[in-house]
Amino acid sequence: MASEESSDVVRRDRFSGGPARGFLSSMADDERIFAADLATDRAHVVMLAEQGIVDDEEATAILSALDEVEQAGFDALPDGEDVHAAIETAVINRVGDVGGKMHTARSRNDEVATCIRYRLREDVLDMVEATLGLRKSLTEVAETHAETVMPGYTHLQPAQPTTVGHYLLSYEQAVARDTARLFDAYGRVNRSPLGSAAFAGTPFDVDRERTAELLGFDGVAANSMDAVSSRDFLVEVVAALANLATTVSGLAEDLVVFSNKGLVELSDDYSSTSSIMPQKKNPDTLELVRATAGDAAAGLNGLLTTLKGLPRAYNRDLQNATPHAWETVDAVSEAVAVAAGAAATATWDEDALAEAAGEGFSTATGVADLLAMVGVPFRKAHEMVASAAETGSDYAALDAAAEEILDDSLSAYVEREAVEAALDPAESVASRDSTGGPAPEAVAAGLTEAKETVAADETTLADARGALAETADRLDEEVSRYA
Ligand code: ARG
């Protein structure tokens, strides 16, 4: 590392940074794109050699210097305004002036945009994997408790009985859409800006499709001004994550409430205690999961407000946009993993759930449905059961209300047995067998679909990861020709 002390090749002495040196630098955030920048440099140099823009010996010298820079690691980089300048400086320090050819026909503007997209691909796939982990936990517990009756709430008031299976699958479906949104965003992230140069293209005979291919992109981000200026790909990934975090915050809140009601017990691994109250077992992890929705919304807001009103083309504001994305990825991936673990290890108290499932006359709707099925207008049936609810929730209360509102005894409309069944939470659940409903056969169908969708998404993920791994191998192979 003897020669690493020479100054940043981009700033030189005139723009040494002065008092604003640290302010200008993105080095603190750039470790995340160190590997991406090395790959981008390699692909660019291979393309320059193939196009005859540099000769093979020059390419060989630069590529071997890049290997040394990689070996030495990010922390060994010379000082620089950013990782791009620092790596270029390190290359020139190692091989002299020829190293200065590396930056032919490109700018840091297309370079950084390429690095962000290259790295973000991995992050998006990791996030997809995190959503799959959560979906698998939810589906497994949903299967175990497919028929475990529990209270369902609206406005946090007991509403209608449902099952733990039905409840958990509701989150699985929502998170499945987050997986889909991430995959969808991936396609737009996976385009190469490289070769756009500062924004206005280059007179060199670059082969943009070739660098795109070498870096495993699906193609180029064509318009060179759009390619260096746009960060909507960051916005859509972060928006998908904010959406995911918001969904997961609801799950966390439910589990906090359910554990408060004694319906579910979190495992000790996902609980915390009080420094003063020895008896306490608190759902702190889920509270932090809930709070992560705030971090993700802040990330999205930070990103959008940084980007708002930026003129074409590149502006340095963009340097501050990127960390919002990294921070959101890190926060949400941790929260989703914790939510998955907490959901997988929580114990559902079947007795307490069964007991609570009937609270608050939660089967009232089923009685109204029963009357509507024999021809009583639903509105009238609703009025009758509402009237009964004022005095009680048993057959006697319903019968009295029928006399009053329907001018006849309840048994004139439906058999007592059917009413008693409708009043039973488990029977009530079993009767609601419409598509996607809580009845056992509907939940079984939901489980099958969830498992199939998870398996299909796992295949898509494996294919995307395989393509990236293959790309990395192919780039290594191309580079090795210049050894
Ligand atoms: N580090 C910068 C970024 O993250 C890239 C540098 C482009 N700088 C410039 N002055 N054009 O956006």
PDB file of C-alpha atoms in Angstrom, residues 9-114:
ATOM      1  CA  VAL A   9      -7.244  12.032  -9.195  1.00  0.00           C
ATOM      2  CA  VAL A  10     -10.558  13.721  -9.793  1.00  0.00           C
ATOM      3  CA  ARG A  11     -10.173  16.665  -7.413  1.00  0.00           C
ATOM      4  CA  ARG A  12      -6.430  17.215  -7.794  1.00  0.00           C
ATOM      5  CA  ASP A  13      -5.053  20.214  -5.919  1.00  0.00           C
ATOM      6  CA  ARG A  14      -7.454  22.814  -7.197  1.00  0.00           C
ATOM      7  CA  PHE A  15     -10.543  21.065  -5.806  1.00  0.00           C
ATOM      8  CA  SER A  16      -8.991  19.503  -2.772  1.00  0.00           C
ATOM      9  CA  GLY A  17     -12.269  19.971  -1.007  1.00  0.00           C
ATOM     10  CA  GLY A  18     -11.185  22.526   1.527  1.00  0.00           C
ATOM     11  CA  PRO A  19     -13.420  22.869   4.546  1.00  0.00           C
ATOM     12  CA  ALA A  20     -16.256  21.099   2.679  1.00  0.00           C
ATOM     13  CA  ARG A  21     -14.187  18.003   1.976  1.00  0.00           C
ATOM     14  CA  GLY A  22     -16.141  15.710   4.268  1.00  0.00           C
ATOM     15  CA  PHE A  23     -19.431  17.264   3.258  1.00  0.00           C
ATOM     16  CA  LEU A  24     -18.778  16.483  -0.394  1.00  0.00           C
ATOM     17  CA  SER A  25     -17.715  12.925   0.240  1.00  0.00           C
ATOM     18  CA  SER A  26     -19.973   9.915  -0.084  1.00  0.00           C
ATOM     19  CA  MET A  27     -17.252   7.525   1.102  1.00  0.00           C
ATOM     20  CA  ALA A  28     -19.113   6.741   4.325  1.00  0.00           C
ATOM     21  CA  ASP A  29     -22.006   5.288   2.318  1.00  0.00           C
ATOM     22  CA  ASP A  30     -20.038   3.889  -0.588  1.00  0.00           C
ATOM     23  CA  GLU A  31     -18.753   0.669   0.972  1.00  0.00           C
ATOM     24  CA  ARG A  32     -22.070  -0.795  -0.060  1.00  0.00           C
ATOM     25  CA  ILE A  33     -21.189  -0.301  -3.721  1.00  0.00           C
ATOM     26  CA  PHE A  34     -17.487  -1.205  -3.526  1.00  0.00           C
ATOM     27  CA  ALA A  35     -17.959  -4.624  -5.165  1.00  0.00           C
ATOM     28  CA  ALA A  36     -20.432  -3.135  -7.639  1.00  0.00           C
ATOM     29  CA  ASP A  37     -17.903  -0.500  -8.668  1.00  0.00           C
ATOM     30  CA  LEU A  38     -15.161  -3.082  -9.199  1.00  0.00           C
ATOM     31  CA  ALA A  39     -17.508  -5.126 -11.416  1.00  0.00           C
ATOM     32  CA  THR A  40     -18.552  -1.996 -13.305  1.00  0.00           C
ATOM     33  CA  ASP A  41     -14.915  -1.014 -13.828  1.00  0.00           C
ATOM     34  CA  ARG A  42     -14.053  -4.505 -15.072  1.00  0.00           C
ATOM     35  CA  ALA A  43     -16.957  -4.689 -17.505  1.00  0.00           C
ATOM     36  CA  HIS A  44     -16.146  -1.221 -18.798  1.00  0.00           C
ATOM     37  CA  VAL A  45     -12.452  -2.020 -19.325  1.00  0.00           C
ATOM     38  CA  VAL A  46     -13.217  -5.337 -21.057  1.00  0.00           C
ATOM     39  CA  MET A  47     -15.590  -3.478 -23.391  1.00  0.00           C
ATOM     40  CA  LEU A  48     -13.023  -0.722 -24.032  1.00  0.00           C
ATOM     41  CA  ALA A  49     -10.487  -3.394 -25.027  1.00  0.00           C
ATOM     42  CA  GLU A  50     -12.959  -5.261 -27.214  1.00  0.00           C
ATOM     43  CA  GLN A  51     -13.802  -2.027 -28.994  1.00  0.00           C
ATOM     44  CA  GLY A  52     -10.138  -1.171 -29.466  1.00  0.00           C
ATOM     45  CA  ILE A  53     -10.490   1.965 -27.336  1.00  0.00           C
ATOM     46  CA  VAL A  54      -7.687   0.686 -25.079  1.00  0.00           C
ATOM     47  CA  ASP A  55      -5.233  -1.990 -26.163  1.00  0.00           C
ATOM     48  CA  ASP A  56      -5.008  -5.402 -24.530  1.00  0.00           C
ATOM     49  CA  GLU A  57      -1.873  -4.610 -22.496  1.00  0.00           C
ATOM     50  CA  GLU A  58      -3.489  -1.501 -21.108  1.00  0.00           C
ATOM     51  CA  ALA A  59      -6.589  -3.480 -20.192  1.00  0.00           C
ATOM     52  CA  THR A  60      -4.413  -6.144 -18.566  1.00  0.00           C
ATOM     53  CA  ALA A  61      -2.595  -3.587 -16.435  1.00  0.00           C
ATOM     54  CA  ILE A  62      -5.827  -1.916 -15.300  1.00  0.00           C
ATOM     55  CA  LEU A  63      -7.617  -5.202 -14.607  1.00  0.00           C
ATOM     56  CA  SER A  64      -4.733  -6.562 -12.539  1.00  0.00           C
ATOM     57  CA  ALA A  65      -4.652  -3.334 -10.541  1.00  0.00           C
ATOM     58  CA  LEU A  66      -8.378  -3.734  -9.902  1.00  0.00           C
ATOM     59  CA  ASP A  67      -7.707  -7.235  -8.545  1.00  0.00           C
ATOM     60  CA  GLU A  68      -5.167  -5.796  -6.121  1.00  0.00           C
ATOM     61  CA  VAL A  69      -7.575  -3.056  -5.082  1.00  0.00           C
ATOM     62  CA  GLU A  70     -10.196  -5.688  -4.394  1.00  0.00           C
ATOM     63  CA  GLN A  71      -7.749  -7.797  -2.378  1.00  0.00           C
ATOM     64  CA  ALA A  72      -6.691  -4.822  -0.282  1.00  0.00           C
ATOM     65  CA  GLY A  73     -10.347  -4.073   0.496  1.00  0.00           C
ATOM     66  CA  PHE A  74     -12.463  -0.979   0.899  1.00  0.00           C
ATOM     67  CA  ASP A  75     -10.672   0.236   4.020  1.00  0.00           C
ATOM     68  CA  ALA A  76      -7.339   0.328   2.168  1.00  0.00           C
ATOM     69  CA  LEU A  77      -8.642   2.738  -0.481  1.00  0.00           C
ATOM     70  CA  PRO A  78      -6.906   6.092  -0.721  1.00  0.00           C
ATOM     71  CA  ASP A  79      -8.858   9.129   0.267  1.00  0.00           C
ATOM     72  CA  GLY A  80     -11.352  10.139  -2.376  1.00  0.00           C
ATOM     73  CA  GLU A  81     -14.500  12.106  -2.911  1.00  0.00           C
ATOM     74  CA  ASP A  82     -16.277   8.837  -3.471  1.00  0.00           C
ATOM     75  CA  VAL A  83     -15.547   5.168  -4.093  1.00  0.00           C
ATOM     76  CA  HIS A  84     -15.287   5.772  -7.842  1.00  0.00           C
ATOM     77  CA  ALA A  85     -12.570   8.390  -7.488  1.00  0.00           C
ATOM     78  CA  ALA A  86     -10.832   6.394  -4.769  1.00  0.00           C
ATOM     79  CA  ILE A  87     -10.659   3.221  -6.863  1.00  0.00           C
ATOM     80  CA  GLU A  88      -9.437   5.146  -9.882  1.00  0.00           C
ATOM     81  CA  THR A  89      -6.786   6.816  -7.718  1.00  0.00           C
ATOM     82  CA  ALA A  90      -5.747   3.423  -6.338  1.00  0.00           C
ATOM     83  CA  VAL A  91      -5.442   2.003  -9.860  1.00  0.00           C
ATOM     84  CA  ILE A  92      -3.324   4.927 -11.038  1.00  0.00           C
ATOM     85  CA  ASN A  93      -1.190   4.658  -7.894  1.00  0.00           C
ATOM     86  CA  ARG A  94      -0.491   1.047  -8.807  1.00  0.00           C
ATOM     87  CA  VAL A  95       0.041   1.135 -12.566  1.00  0.00           C
ATOM     88  CA  GLY A  96       0.733   4.783 -13.322  1.00  0.00           C
ATOM     89  CA  ASP A  97      -0.711   6.845 -16.137  1.00  0.00           C
ATOM     90  CA  VAL A  98      -2.194   3.908 -18.010  1.00  0.00           C
ATOM     91  CA  GLY A  99      -4.628   3.630 -15.113  1.00  0.00           C
ATOM     92  CA  GLY A 100      -6.002   6.973 -16.235  1.00  0.00           C
ATOM     93  CA  LYS A 101      -7.462   5.258 -19.306  1.00  0.00           C
ATOM     94  CA  MET A 102      -9.983   3.401 -17.177  1.00  0.00           C
ATOM     95  CA  HIS A 103     -12.301   6.397 -17.072  1.00  0.00           C
ATOM     96  CA  THR A 104     -12.346   6.834 -20.873  1.00  0.00           C
ATOM     97  CA  ALA A 105     -15.847   7.208 -22.294  1.00  0.00           C
ATOM     98  CA  ARG A 106     -17.686   7.338 -19.005  1.00  0.00           C
ATOM     99  CA  SER A 107     -18.467   9.635 -16.111  1.00  0.00           C
ATOM    100  CA  ARG A 108     -19.051   9.058 -12.449  1.00  0.00           C
ATOM    101  CA  ASN A 109     -22.657   9.890 -13.271  1.00  0.00           C
ATOM    102  CA  ASP A 110     -23.310   6.785 -15.337  1.00  0.00           C
ATOM    103  CA  GLU A 111     -20.899   4.860 -13.137  1.00  0.00           C
ATOM    104  CA  VAL A 112     -22.707   5.542  -9.865  1.00  0.00           C
ATOM    105  CA  ALA A 113     -26.123   4.925 -11.401  1.00  0.00           C
ATOM    106  CA  THR A 114     -24.823   1.560 -12.644  1.00  0.00           C
TER     107      THR A 114
END
